[in-house]
Coordinates of C-alpha atoms in Angstrom, one line a residue:
M1 CA 8.1 -6.2 48.7
F2 CA 4.5 -7.3 49.3
V3 CA 1.0 -5.8 49.7
E4 CA -0.5 -5.7 53.2
L5 CA -4.0 -5.0 54.5
C6 CA -4.0 -3.1 57.8
K7 CA -6.2 -0.8 59.8
N8 CA -5.8 3.0 59.9
N9 CA -8.1 4.6 62.4
G10 CA -10.3 1.5 62.1
I11 CA -10.5 1.8 58.3
P12 CA -9.1 -1.1 56.1
Y13 CA -6.0 0.3 54.4
L14 CA -3.6 -1.0 51.8
R15 CA 0.2 -0.5 52.0
L16 CA 3.2 -1.7 50.1
M17 CA 5.7 -3.1 52.6
Q18 CA 9.2 -4.4 52.5
S19 CA 11.0 -6.8 54.9
C20 CA 14.4 -5.8 56.2
R21 CA 16.8 -6.9 59.0
V22 CA 18.0 -4.4 61.6
E23 CA 19.9 -4.6 64.9
D24 CA 17.9 -4.5 68.1
S25 CA 19.1 -3.0 71.4
Q26 CA 21.2 -6.0 72.1
G27 CA 22.9 -6.0 68.7
R28 CA 21.0 -9.0 67.3
K29 CA 19.7 -9.1 63.7
V30 CA 15.9 -9.1 63.7
S31 CA 13.3 -8.9 61.0
R32 CA 11.2 -5.8 60.6
K33 CA 8.7 -4.3 58.1
K34 CA 8.9 -0.8 56.6
T35 CA 6.3 1.0 54.6
V36 CA 7.3 1.7 51.0
M37 CA 4.1 3.3 49.9
N38 CA 0.7 4.0 51.3
I39 CA -1.6 2.7 48.6
G40 CA -4.9 4.0 50.1
P41 CA -8.2 2.9 51.6
L42 CA -9.4 -0.5 50.5
S43 CA -12.8 0.9 49.6
R44 CA -11.2 3.1 46.9
F45 CA -9.9 0.1 44.9
D46 CA -12.2 -2.9 45.8
D47 CA -14.0 -3.9 42.6
G48 CA -16.7 -5.8 44.5
K49 CA -15.6 -9.2 43.3
P50 CA -14.6 -12.0 45.7
D51 CA -11.1 -12.1 47.1
F52 CA -10.0 -8.7 45.9
V53 CA -7.1 -8.5 48.4
Q54 CA -5.8 -11.9 47.5
R55 CA -6.1 -11.1 43.8
L56 CA -4.2 -7.9 44.3
K57 CA -1.4 -9.7 46.2
D58 CA -1.1 -12.3 43.5
S59 CA -1.2 -9.7 40.6
Y60 CA 1.6 -7.8 42.3
K61 CA 3.6 -10.9 42.8
N62 CA 3.2 -11.9 39.1
G63 CA 4.4 -8.5 38.0
I64 CA 1.0 -7.3 36.7
P65 CA -0.6 -5.4 39.5
I66 CA -4.3 -4.5 39.1
I67 CA -3.5 -1.1 40.8
D68 CA -1.5 1.1 38.4
S69 CA 0.3 3.0 41.2
L70 CA 2.2 -0.2 42.1
L71 CA 3.8 -0.6 38.6
P72 CA 6.9 1.4 39.4
Y73 CA 7.6 -0.9 42.3
V74 CA 7.3 -4.2 40.4
D75 CA 10.4 -6.3 40.3
S76 CA 11.0 -8.7 37.4
P77 CA 7.7 -10.6 37.3
L78 CA 7.6 -14.3 38.0
P79 CA 6.5 -16.3 35.0
Q80 CA 2.9 -17.2 35.1
K81 CA 2.2 -20.9 35.3
H82 CA -0.6 -22.6 33.4
V83 CA -2.0 -26.1 34.0
V84 CA -3.6 -27.5 30.8
T85 CA -5.6 -30.6 31.1
Y86 CA -6.1 -33.0 28.2
V87 CA -8.6 -35.8 28.3
E88 CA -7.8 -38.9 26.2
G89 CA -10.3 -39.3 23.4
E90 CA -11.1 -35.6 23.0
A91 CA -10.3 -33.8 19.8
A92 CA -8.1 -31.3 21.6
C93 CA -5.5 -34.1 22.0
I94 CA -4.7 -33.8 18.3
G95 CA -3.1 -30.5 17.2
A96 CA -4.9 -28.5 14.6
P97 CA -2.8 -25.3 14.0
K98 CA -4.6 -22.5 12.2
L99 CA -3.2 -19.8 9.9
V100 CA -3.0 -16.5 11.8
A101 CA -1.5 -14.3 9.0
Q102 CA -5.0 -12.9 8.6
F103 CA -4.2 -10.6 11.6
L104 CA -1.8 -8.7 9.3
L105 CA -3.7 -9.2 6.0
D106 CA -6.9 -8.0 7.5
R107 CA -5.3 -4.8 8.6
L108 CA -3.9 -4.3 5.1
F109 CA -7.3 -5.1 3.6
G110 CA -8.7 -2.3 5.7
Q111 CA -5.8 0.0 4.9
L112 CA -6.6 -0.3 1.2
G113 CA -10.2 0.7 1.9
L114 CA -11.5 -2.7 0.6
D115 CA -13.6 -3.5 3.7
K116 CA -15.7 -0.3 3.4
L117 CA -16.0 -0.6 -0.4
C118 CA -17.3 -4.2 0.0
A119 CA -19.8 -3.1 2.6
T120 CA -21.0 -0.3 0.3
L121 CA -21.4 -2.7 -2.7
K122 CA -23.1 -5.3 -0.6
H123 CA -25.7 -2.8 0.5
S124 CA -26.2 -1.1 -2.9
L125 CA -26.5 -4.4 -4.8
G126 CA -28.7 -6.0 -2.2
L127 CA -26.4 -9.0 -1.8
T128 CA -27.2 -11.6 0.9
Y129 CA -23.9 -13.4 1.0
D130 CA -20.6 -12.3 2.7
L131 CA -19.0 -10.3 -0.2
A132 CA -16.1 -9.0 1.9
G133 CA -15.4 -12.5 3.3
F134 CA -15.2 -14.2 -0.1
I135 CA -13.0 -11.4 -1.5
R136 CA -10.7 -11.8 1.5
L137 CA -10.6 -15.5 0.9
L138 CA -9.6 -14.9 -2.7
I139 CA -6.9 -12.4 -1.9
F140 CA -5.5 -14.1 1.3
G141 CA -5.6 -17.5 -0.4
R142 CA -3.7 -16.2 -3.4
I143 CA -0.9 -14.9 -1.0
L144 CA -0.8 -17.9 1.3
Q145 CA -2.0 -21.0 -0.6
P146 CA -2.7 -20.3 -4.3
A147 CA -5.3 -22.7 -5.5
S148 CA -8.4 -23.0 -7.7
K149 CA -11.4 -20.9 -6.7
W150 CA -13.3 -24.0 -5.3
E151 CA -10.3 -25.1 -3.3
T152 CA -9.8 -21.5 -2.0
A153 CA -13.4 -21.6 -0.6
Q154 CA -12.5 -24.9 1.2
Q155 CA -9.5 -23.2 2.9
N156 CA -11.8 -21.1 5.0
E157 CA -11.6 -23.3 8.1
Q158 CA -7.8 -23.3 8.0
Y159 CA -7.8 -19.7 9.3
F160 CA -7.7 -18.9 13.0
A161 CA -11.1 -17.2 12.5
P162 CA -13.0 -18.2 9.4
L163 CA -12.9 -15.4 6.8
A164 CA -16.4 -15.9 5.4
D165 CA -19.7 -17.7 5.7
V166 CA -19.2 -20.5 3.2
S167 CA -22.4 -22.4 3.8
Y168 CA -22.8 -22.0 0.0
P169 CA -19.3 -22.0 -1.4
Y170 CA -20.4 -21.2 -5.0
H171 CA -20.8 -17.6 -3.9
I172 CA -17.1 -17.3 -4.5
Y173 CA -17.9 -17.2 -8.2
D174 CA -20.6 -14.5 -7.5
A175 CA -17.8 -12.5 -5.8
L176 CA -15.8 -12.8 -9.0
D177 CA -18.7 -11.3 -11.0
V178 CA -18.8 -8.3 -8.6
L179 CA -15.0 -7.8 -8.9
A180 CA -15.2 -7.8 -12.7
E181 CA -18.3 -5.5 -12.9
H182 CA -16.8 -3.0 -10.4
K183 CA -13.2 -3.3 -11.2
E184 CA -12.7 0.4 -11.7
Q185 CA -14.1 1.2 -8.2
F186 CA -11.8 -1.3 -6.6
I187 CA -8.8 0.1 -8.5
R188 CA -9.7 3.7 -7.6
R189 CA -10.3 2.9 -3.9
M190 CA -6.9 1.1 -3.6
H191 CA -5.2 4.0 -5.4
S192 CA -6.7 6.7 -3.2
S193 CA -6.1 4.7 0.0
I194 CA -2.4 4.2 -0.9
C195 CA -2.0 7.9 -1.7
K196 CA -3.4 8.8 1.7
S197 CA -1.9 6.1 4.0
V198 CA 1.4 5.1 2.4
G199 CA 2.1 7.9 0.0
R200 CA 2.3 7.2 -3.7
S201 CA 5.0 8.7 -6.0
T202 CA 3.9 8.8 -9.7
A203 CA 6.7 11.0 -11.1
H204 CA 7.6 7.9 -13.1
I205 CA 5.1 5.3 -14.0
Y206 CA 6.4 2.0 -15.3
Y207 CA 4.4 -0.1 -17.8
D208 CA 5.0 -3.5 -19.4
V209 CA 3.0 -6.4 -20.7
T210 CA 3.1 -10.1 -19.9
N211 CA 0.8 -13.0 -20.7
F212 CA -0.7 -16.0 -18.9
F213 CA -1.7 -19.3 -20.5
F214 CA -4.7 -21.6 -20.2
E215 CA -4.7 -25.3 -20.4
I216 CA -7.0 -25.5 -23.3
E217 CA -6.4 -26.2 -27.0
D218 CA -8.7 -23.8 -28.9
P219 CA -9.0 -20.0 -28.7
D220 CA -12.2 -18.3 -27.8
P221 CA -14.6 -17.3 -30.6
D222 CA -15.6 -13.7 -31.0
E223 CA -18.4 -12.4 -28.8
V224 CA -21.2 -10.0 -29.6
V225 CA -21.8 -7.6 -26.7
N226 CA -24.5 -5.0 -27.0
G227 CA -24.4 -5.2 -30.7
D228 CA -20.6 -4.8 -30.8
T229 CA -18.3 -7.7 -31.8
K230 CA -15.5 -8.4 -29.2
K231 CA -12.6 -10.6 -29.9
G232 CA -12.4 -13.5 -27.5
L233 CA -10.0 -13.0 -24.6
R234 CA -8.2 -16.4 -24.8
Q235 CA -6.2 -16.3 -28.1
K236 CA -3.1 -17.8 -29.4
G237 CA -0.3 -15.3 -29.5
V238 CA 3.4 -14.8 -28.8
S239 CA 3.8 -16.4 -25.3
K240 CA 6.5 -15.1 -23.0
E241 CA 7.0 -18.7 -21.9
N242 CA 6.9 -20.2 -25.4
R243 CA 3.6 -21.9 -24.7
R244 CA 1.4 -23.1 -27.6
E245 CA -1.9 -22.8 -25.6
P246 CA -4.1 -19.8 -25.8
I247 CA -3.0 -16.8 -23.7
V248 CA -4.4 -13.6 -22.3
Q249 CA -2.3 -10.3 -22.4
M250 CA -2.1 -8.2 -19.2
G251 CA -0.7 -4.7 -19.0
L252 CA 0.6 -3.6 -15.6
F253 CA 1.3 0.0 -14.3
L254 CA 3.6 0.5 -11.3
D255 CA 4.5 3.6 -9.3
D256 CA 8.0 4.7 -8.2
N257 CA 7.9 2.4 -5.2
G258 CA 7.1 -0.7 -7.3
I259 CA 3.5 -0.8 -6.0
P260 CA 0.9 -1.7 -8.6
I261 CA -1.4 1.1 -9.7
T262 CA -3.8 -0.7 -12.2
I263 CA -4.0 -3.5 -14.8
E264 CA -5.7 -4.0 -18.1
S265 CA -6.3 -7.3 -20.0
F266 CA -6.3 -7.8 -23.7
P267 CA -6.9 -10.8 -26.1
G268 CA -3.8 -13.0 -26.3
N269 CA -3.0 -12.1 -29.9
T270 CA -2.7 -8.3 -29.2
L271 CA 0.7 -6.9 -29.9
D272 CA 2.4 -5.4 -26.8
Q273 CA 2.7 -2.1 -28.6
A274 CA -1.0 -1.9 -29.2
T275 CA -1.9 -2.3 -25.5
L276 CA -0.5 1.0 -24.3
R277 CA -2.9 3.6 -25.6
P278 CA -6.1 1.6 -24.6
A279 CA -4.6 0.9 -21.2
L280 CA -3.8 4.6 -20.7
K281 CA -7.4 5.6 -21.7
K282 CA -9.3 2.9 -19.8
S283 CA -7.2 2.7 -16.6
M284 CA -4.7 5.5 -15.9
G285 CA -7.0 8.1 -17.5
R286 CA -9.6 7.5 -14.8
L287 CA -7.3 7.9 -11.8
E288 CA -6.3 11.2 -10.2
T289 CA -2.6 11.6 -10.9
E290 CA -0.3 14.5 -11.6
R291 CA 1.8 14.7 -14.7
F292 CA 3.9 11.6 -15.0
V293 CA 6.7 10.2 -17.2
L294 CA 5.9 6.8 -18.6
V295 CA 8.9 4.4 -18.6
A296 CA 8.6 1.4 -20.9
D297 CA 10.8 -1.0 -22.9
R298 CA 11.3 -1.0 -26.7
G299 CA 8.2 -3.1 -27.2
M300 CA 6.1 0.0 -26.5
H301 CA 8.1 2.3 -28.9
S302 CA 5.8 3.6 -31.6
F303 CA 5.2 7.2 -32.6
Y304 CA 1.5 6.6 -32.1
N305 CA 2.2 5.9 -28.4
L306 CA 4.7 8.7 -27.9
C307 CA 2.5 11.3 -29.6
H308 CA -0.5 10.1 -27.5
L309 CA 1.5 10.6 -24.3
V310 CA 2.8 14.1 -25.3
R311 CA -0.7 15.2 -26.4
D312 CA -2.1 14.2 -23.0
G313 CA 0.5 16.3 -21.3
Q314 CA 2.6 13.3 -20.1
G315 CA 6.2 12.4 -20.8
Y316 CA 8.0 9.3 -21.7
I317 CA 11.3 7.4 -21.3
V318 CA 11.3 4.5 -23.7
S319 CA 14.1 2.3 -25.1
K320 CA 14.4 1.9 -28.9
S321 CA 15.8 -0.8 -31.0
I322 CA 19.1 0.2 -32.5
R323 CA 18.9 -2.3 -35.4
K324 CA 15.5 -0.7 -36.4
T325 CA 17.0 2.8 -36.3
P326 CA 17.7 4.6 -39.6
K327 CA 21.3 4.0 -40.9
A328 CA 22.4 7.6 -40.3
E329 CA 21.4 7.4 -36.6
R330 CA 23.1 4.0 -36.2
H331 CA 26.3 5.6 -37.6
W332 CA 26.1 8.4 -35.0
I333 CA 25.7 5.7 -32.3
L334 CA 29.0 4.0 -33.3
E335 CA 30.9 7.3 -33.6
Q336 CA 33.0 7.6 -30.4
E337 CA 33.1 11.3 -30.6
G338 CA 30.9 12.9 -27.9
Y339 CA 30.9 10.0 -25.5
T340 CA 31.5 10.7 -21.8
S341 CA 33.3 7.8 -20.1
K342 CA 32.4 6.7 -16.5
G343 CA 35.4 4.5 -16.0
S344 CA 36.3 1.9 -18.6
S345 CA 33.1 -0.1 -18.3
F346 CA 30.5 2.6 -19.2
R347 CA 30.2 5.6 -21.5
L348 CA 27.2 7.6 -22.8
K349 CA 26.2 10.5 -25.0
S350 CA 23.1 12.3 -26.1
R351 CA 21.6 14.7 -28.6
I352 CA 18.2 16.4 -29.1
L353 CA 16.2 15.7 -32.3
T354 CA 13.0 17.1 -33.7
R355 CA 11.1 14.5 -35.8
R356 CA 8.1 14.9 -38.1
V357 CA 5.9 11.9 -37.5
K358 CA 2.3 10.7 -37.8
D359 CA 0.1 10.4 -34.8
E360 CA -2.8 7.9 -34.3
D361 CA -5.2 10.2 -36.1
G362 CA -3.0 10.4 -39.2
N363 CA -1.9 14.0 -38.5
T364 CA 1.7 15.1 -39.0
V365 CA 3.2 16.5 -35.8
E366 CA 6.6 17.5 -34.6
L367 CA 8.1 15.4 -31.8
K368 CA 11.1 16.9 -29.9
E369 CA 13.0 14.3 -28.0
K370 CA 16.4 13.6 -26.4
V371 CA 18.2 10.5 -27.6
V372 CA 20.5 8.9 -25.0
V373 CA 22.8 6.1 -26.0
Y374 CA 25.3 4.3 -23.8
W375 CA 27.7 1.4 -23.9
S376 CA 28.0 -0.9 -20.9
E377 CA 30.6 -3.6 -20.5
R378 CA 28.1 -5.6 -18.5
F379 CA 25.5 -5.4 -21.2
Y380 CA 28.2 -6.3 -23.8
K381 CA 29.2 -9.5 -22.0
R382 CA 25.6 -10.5 -21.6
E383 CA 24.9 -10.0 -25.3
Y384 CA 28.1 -11.8 -26.3
H385 CA 27.2 -14.7 -24.1
E386 CA 23.7 -14.9 -25.7
H387 CA 25.2 -15.0 -29.2
K388 CA 28.3 -17.1 -28.4
R389 CA 27.1 -20.3 -29.9
F390 CA 26.1 -18.6 -33.1
L391 CA 29.4 -16.7 -33.4
D392 CA 31.4 -20.0 -32.8
F393 CA 29.3 -21.6 -35.5
L394 CA 30.2 -18.8 -38.0
E395 CA 33.9 -19.1 -37.2
K396 CA 33.8 -22.9 -37.9
L397 CA 31.9 -22.2 -41.1
R398 CA 34.5 -19.7 -42.3
N399 CA 37.3 -22.1 -41.5
N400 CA 35.8 -25.1 -43.4
P401 CA 32.9 -23.9 -45.6
S402 CA 32.9 -26.8 -48.1
T403 CA 32.2 -29.7 -45.7
F404 CA 30.3 -27.8 -43.0
R405 CA 26.8 -29.2 -42.3
V406 CA 24.1 -26.8 -41.2
T407 CA 21.2 -27.8 -38.9
A408 CA 17.6 -26.6 -39.4
T409 CA 18.0 -24.3 -36.4
Q410 CA 21.2 -22.8 -37.6
S411 CA 19.6 -22.2 -41.0
R412 CA 16.8 -20.2 -39.5
Q413 CA 19.3 -18.1 -37.5
L414 CA 21.3 -17.4 -40.7
K415 CA 18.3 -16.2 -42.8
K416 CA 18.4 -12.6 -41.7
Y417 CA 22.1 -12.4 -42.6
F418 CA 21.7 -13.6 -46.2
K419 CA 22.2 -11.3 -49.1
K420 CA 18.9 -10.5 -50.8
E421 CA 19.8 -12.2 -54.1
F422 CA 20.2 -15.6 -52.4
V423 CA 16.7 -15.6 -50.8
H424 CA 13.6 -16.6 -52.7
K425 CA 11.3 -13.6 -52.7
E426 CA 8.1 -15.7 -52.2
T427 CA 9.1 -18.5 -49.9
G428 CA 12.0 -16.9 -48.1
E429 CA 14.1 -20.1 -48.6
M430 CA 17.8 -20.2 -49.4
I431 CA 18.8 -20.5 -53.1
E432 CA 21.8 -22.7 -53.8
S433 CA 22.4 -23.6 -50.2
G434 CA 25.7 -25.3 -51.2
K435 CA 27.3 -21.9 -51.6
L436 CA 26.4 -20.9 -48.0
L437 CA 29.4 -18.8 -47.2
G438 CA 29.1 -16.6 -50.2
M439 CA 25.4 -16.0 -49.4
L440 CA 26.2 -14.3 -46.1
D441 CA 26.0 -10.6 -45.8
E442 CA 29.2 -9.7 -44.0
E443 CA 28.1 -6.1 -43.4
K444 CA 25.0 -7.4 -41.4
L445 CA 27.2 -9.8 -39.5
E446 CA 29.6 -7.0 -38.6
E447 CA 26.7 -5.0 -37.3
L448 CA 25.7 -7.9 -35.0
T449 CA 29.0 -7.6 -33.0
A450 CA 29.5 -3.8 -33.5
Y451 CA 26.3 -2.9 -31.6
M452 CA 26.9 -5.4 -28.8
G453 CA 26.8 -3.5 -25.5
Y454 CA 25.0 -0.4 -26.9
Y455 CA 21.6 0.7 -25.7
Q456 CA 19.3 3.5 -26.9
I457 CA 16.7 5.4 -24.9
V458 CA 14.5 8.2 -26.2
T459 CA 12.7 10.7 -23.9
S460 CA 10.5 13.7 -24.0
E461 CA 12.3 15.1 -21.0
T462 CA 14.9 17.1 -23.0
D463 CA 16.2 18.9 -19.9
M464 CA 16.8 15.7 -17.9
A465 CA 20.4 14.7 -17.2
D466 CA 21.6 11.7 -19.3
E467 CA 22.5 9.7 -16.2
D468 CA 19.0 10.4 -14.7
V469 CA 17.4 9.1 -17.9
V470 CA 19.4 5.9 -17.7
E471 CA 18.7 5.4 -14.0
A472 CA 15.0 6.0 -14.4
Y473 CA 14.9 3.5 -17.3
H474 CA 16.7 0.8 -15.2
G475 CA 13.8 1.1 -12.7
L476 CA 11.8 -0.9 -15.2
T477 CA 13.4 -4.0 -13.8
Q478 CA 10.9 -3.7 -11.0
I479 CA 8.0 -4.6 -13.3
E480 CA 9.8 -7.7 -14.4
D481 CA 10.2 -8.7 -10.8
Q482 CA 6.4 -8.2 -10.3
F483 CA 5.6 -10.5 -13.3
R484 CA 7.9 -13.2 -11.7
E485 CA 6.1 -12.8 -8.4
M486 CA 2.7 -13.2 -10.1
K487 CA 3.7 -16.2 -12.1
G488 CA 5.7 -17.9 -9.3
T489 CA 4.7 -16.9 -5.8
L490 CA 1.1 -16.1 -6.6
A491 CA 0.7 -18.8 -9.2
T492 CA -1.4 -16.6 -11.5
R493 CA -1.1 -19.2 -14.3
P494 CA -2.4 -21.5 -15.6
I495 CA -5.8 -19.8 -15.4
Y496 CA -8.6 -22.2 -14.9
V497 CA -11.7 -19.8 -15.0
S498 CA -13.1 -19.5 -18.5
T499 CA -15.5 -16.5 -18.8
R500 CA -14.2 -13.0 -19.7
E501 CA -15.5 -11.6 -16.5
H502 CA -14.0 -14.3 -14.3
I503 CA -10.6 -14.0 -16.1
Q504 CA -10.6 -10.3 -15.5
A505 CA -11.6 -10.8 -11.9
H506 CA -8.9 -13.4 -11.4
L507 CA -6.2 -11.0 -12.7
L508 CA -7.6 -8.2 -10.4
V509 CA -7.4 -10.6 -7.4
C510 CA -3.8 -11.3 -8.3
M511 CA -3.0 -7.6 -8.5
M512 CA -4.6 -7.0 -5.1
A513 CA -2.5 -9.8 -3.6
L514 CA 0.6 -8.4 -5.3
T515 CA -0.2 -5.0 -3.8
M516 CA -0.4 -6.4 -0.3
L517 CA 2.8 -8.3 -0.8
R518 CA 4.5 -5.1 -1.9
L519 CA 3.2 -3.2 1.1
I520 CA 4.6 -5.8 3.4
Q521 CA 8.0 -5.7 1.6
K522 CA 8.1 -1.9 1.7
K523 CA 7.4 -1.9 5.4
V524 CA 10.1 -4.5 6.1
L525 CA 12.6 -2.6 4.0
S526 CA 11.9 0.7 5.7
A527 CA 12.2 -0.8 9.1
D528 CA 15.3 -2.8 8.3
P529 CA 17.1 -1.7 5.1
G530 CA 19.9 -4.1 5.8
G531 CA 22.6 -1.7 4.7
N532 CA 21.4 -1.7 1.1
A533 CA 22.5 1.6 -0.4
D534 CA 20.3 1.2 -3.5
S535 CA 17.2 0.5 -1.4
L536 CA 14.9 2.3 -3.9
W537 CA 14.9 -0.7 -6.2
S538 CA 15.2 -3.4 -3.5
Y539 CA 12.4 -5.3 -1.9
G540 CA 14.4 -6.3 1.2
I541 CA 12.8 -9.8 1.3
S542 CA 11.5 -11.7 -1.7
G543 CA 7.8 -12.4 -2.2
R544 CA 8.4 -16.2 -1.9
R545 CA 10.1 -15.7 1.5
V546 CA 7.2 -13.5 2.7
Q547 CA 4.7 -16.2 1.6
S548 CA 6.7 -18.9 3.3
A549 CA 7.0 -16.9 6.5
L550 CA 3.3 -16.1 6.7
Q551 CA 2.4 -19.8 6.0
K552 CA 4.5 -20.7 9.1
W553 CA 2.7 -18.2 11.3
Q554 CA 0.2 -20.5 13.0
I555 CA -1.6 -20.8 16.3
D556 CA -2.9 -23.7 18.4
K557 CA -6.0 -23.6 20.6
L558 CA -5.4 -25.2 24.0
P559 CA -7.9 -26.3 26.7
G560 CA -9.0 -23.4 28.9
D561 CA -9.4 -21.0 26.0
L562 CA -5.6 -20.4 25.7
Y563 CA -3.6 -20.0 22.5
R564 CA 0.0 -20.9 21.6
F565 CA 1.8 -19.4 18.6
N566 CA 3.9 -21.7 16.4
N567 CA 7.1 -21.1 14.4
T568 CA 7.6 -17.5 15.6
M569 CA 11.4 -18.0 15.8
D570 CA 11.6 -18.2 12.0
D571 CA 14.0 -15.4 11.0
D572 CA 11.9 -14.0 8.1
L573 CA 8.7 -14.1 10.2
K574 CA 10.4 -12.3 13.1
R575 CA 11.6 -9.6 10.6
I576 CA 8.1 -9.1 9.2
L577 CA 6.4 -9.0 12.6
S578 CA 9.0 -6.6 13.9
A579 CA 8.4 -4.2 11.0
F580 CA 4.8 -4.0 12.1
S581 CA 5.7 -3.6 15.8
L582 CA 4.5 -7.1 16.7
D583 CA 6.5 -8.8 19.4
I584 CA 5.4 -12.4 20.0
V585 CA 6.7 -13.1 23.5
P586 CA 6.9 -16.8 24.7
K587 CA 3.7 -17.1 26.6
L588 CA 0.2 -18.4 26.3
Y589 CA -2.4 -15.9 25.0
T590 CA -6.0 -15.3 25.6
R591 CA -8.5 -14.1 23.0
G592 CA -8.3 -10.6 24.6
D593 CA -4.5 -10.7 24.1
L594 CA -5.0 -11.6 20.4
R595 CA -7.5 -8.8 19.8
K596 CA -5.2 -6.3 21.4
M597 CA -2.2 -7.6 19.3
K598 CA -4.1 -7.1 16.1
A599 CA -5.3 -3.6 17.1
D600 CA -1.9 -2.5 18.2
M601 CA -0.2 -3.4 14.9
E602 CA 1.5 -0.4 13.3
L603 CA 0.9 -0.2 9.5

């Protein structure tokens, strides 16, 4: 079929025609034309630009007619051909691909309400630099190419469209000051935006603490702020990575979907247990949430913490150390009466207790809670594997006590199993170490193996089914995954900034980056669950793979203001783009095409 211009009563007229072969009066096959559609008078469609008719014919031939009524009659379009001319010696001869992941990250930045908040703060604070641009640089750089703050500012030209005006790159540190000073506003804006756009479930809120190290030797001195003495943030404490350098503690709250809610930082020598109440007051207490049940590990178990939650109208599901439990309760745990078996590899039981305990104000209160204990074969095997070398050592010691040599490490492991009369009260050292076997408290050693595989959880939700309590607690593994993402994919540590404000801003940037990463993972999982039945606790695609895929998503500028995408056949990238309804067809793109692609993205 083709477009033809003819005359109809002397008026230029457009028709869609089709060639066909028919028999004439003598039986011969001859070519004829038949009208498929009367398009209309030329004057109705002519845009006034030169060669309209020829452009119309070409557009129909290429499958993209400039008159919409022709679309139903378009056959498979012929591929458009481009002629690109390179001139030797020009810069265009050398490829310079740019990162284009900002298309997606920009939309997420807006979805979280951060663009509007940055504009508001810039106006109210009278800032002259590009606040939103520098914060985008910090967050996008943390996702794509984690680096120091200075190096992050230098990455600006690596993006398809520069993210910020970096004529004075030191403004990146000024942006950190704004983030630190207005941290609560950024947290609240992200929280409210997620509630509105994505939907946030806070029936269970997960909390845990990790720490990040600094490559320095000495801790920070105490600071005097407004007449109050504050402990320096970088302190030597119990490092999760067994580092000797000063660390900073960070508490993280997650929602039911594994999306971060808020964070709080503490001096590195703060006990995990001591972070919960301040974090609840400073962070969670200022967000609009309905009643929630806090899920945490045994490091958070203290009656001060539990009473604080109950007094505020919240609930808790917290694990509790069995070995630190009173002897009568330990005896009940080992009693097999009351256990319900779920096959041969799992059994559980529960009971409800009312305890009289002291709260943080020193008042005696009654705390009613359900105690759920379970034995898991999987947990048993893991514990046994962790203690196997020590148990093998004990077996060798029993078989040949007189000639057995004990290393310094083994001696430290054995101390807690010595009978009291063989340990020096002041130094804690062994007395008469030659009689090692007789010093061991066999009852303690028997407990070591007797409690293997058992786990204890306490909860304020006394009406909650035992299985639901265990399942909710197991969701805590999500937060461990987030810490791995922060330390690995997002390279949160070592931390190179030094002031309290910049450290807090750095952690906030990492939380923002983690939130965007989780939104991408959630979108991918909802679009393509991959047959995972337990999709609630799955991310579908790891953060490292998301980062790698977005790094590969690049674009080249060609002569003639044309653009070519690179690496779009990568499986992970295709999966991510498909989740956001982006289909990168093999063609060359114009700037208009790219703007439309970004606008059409479905969040």
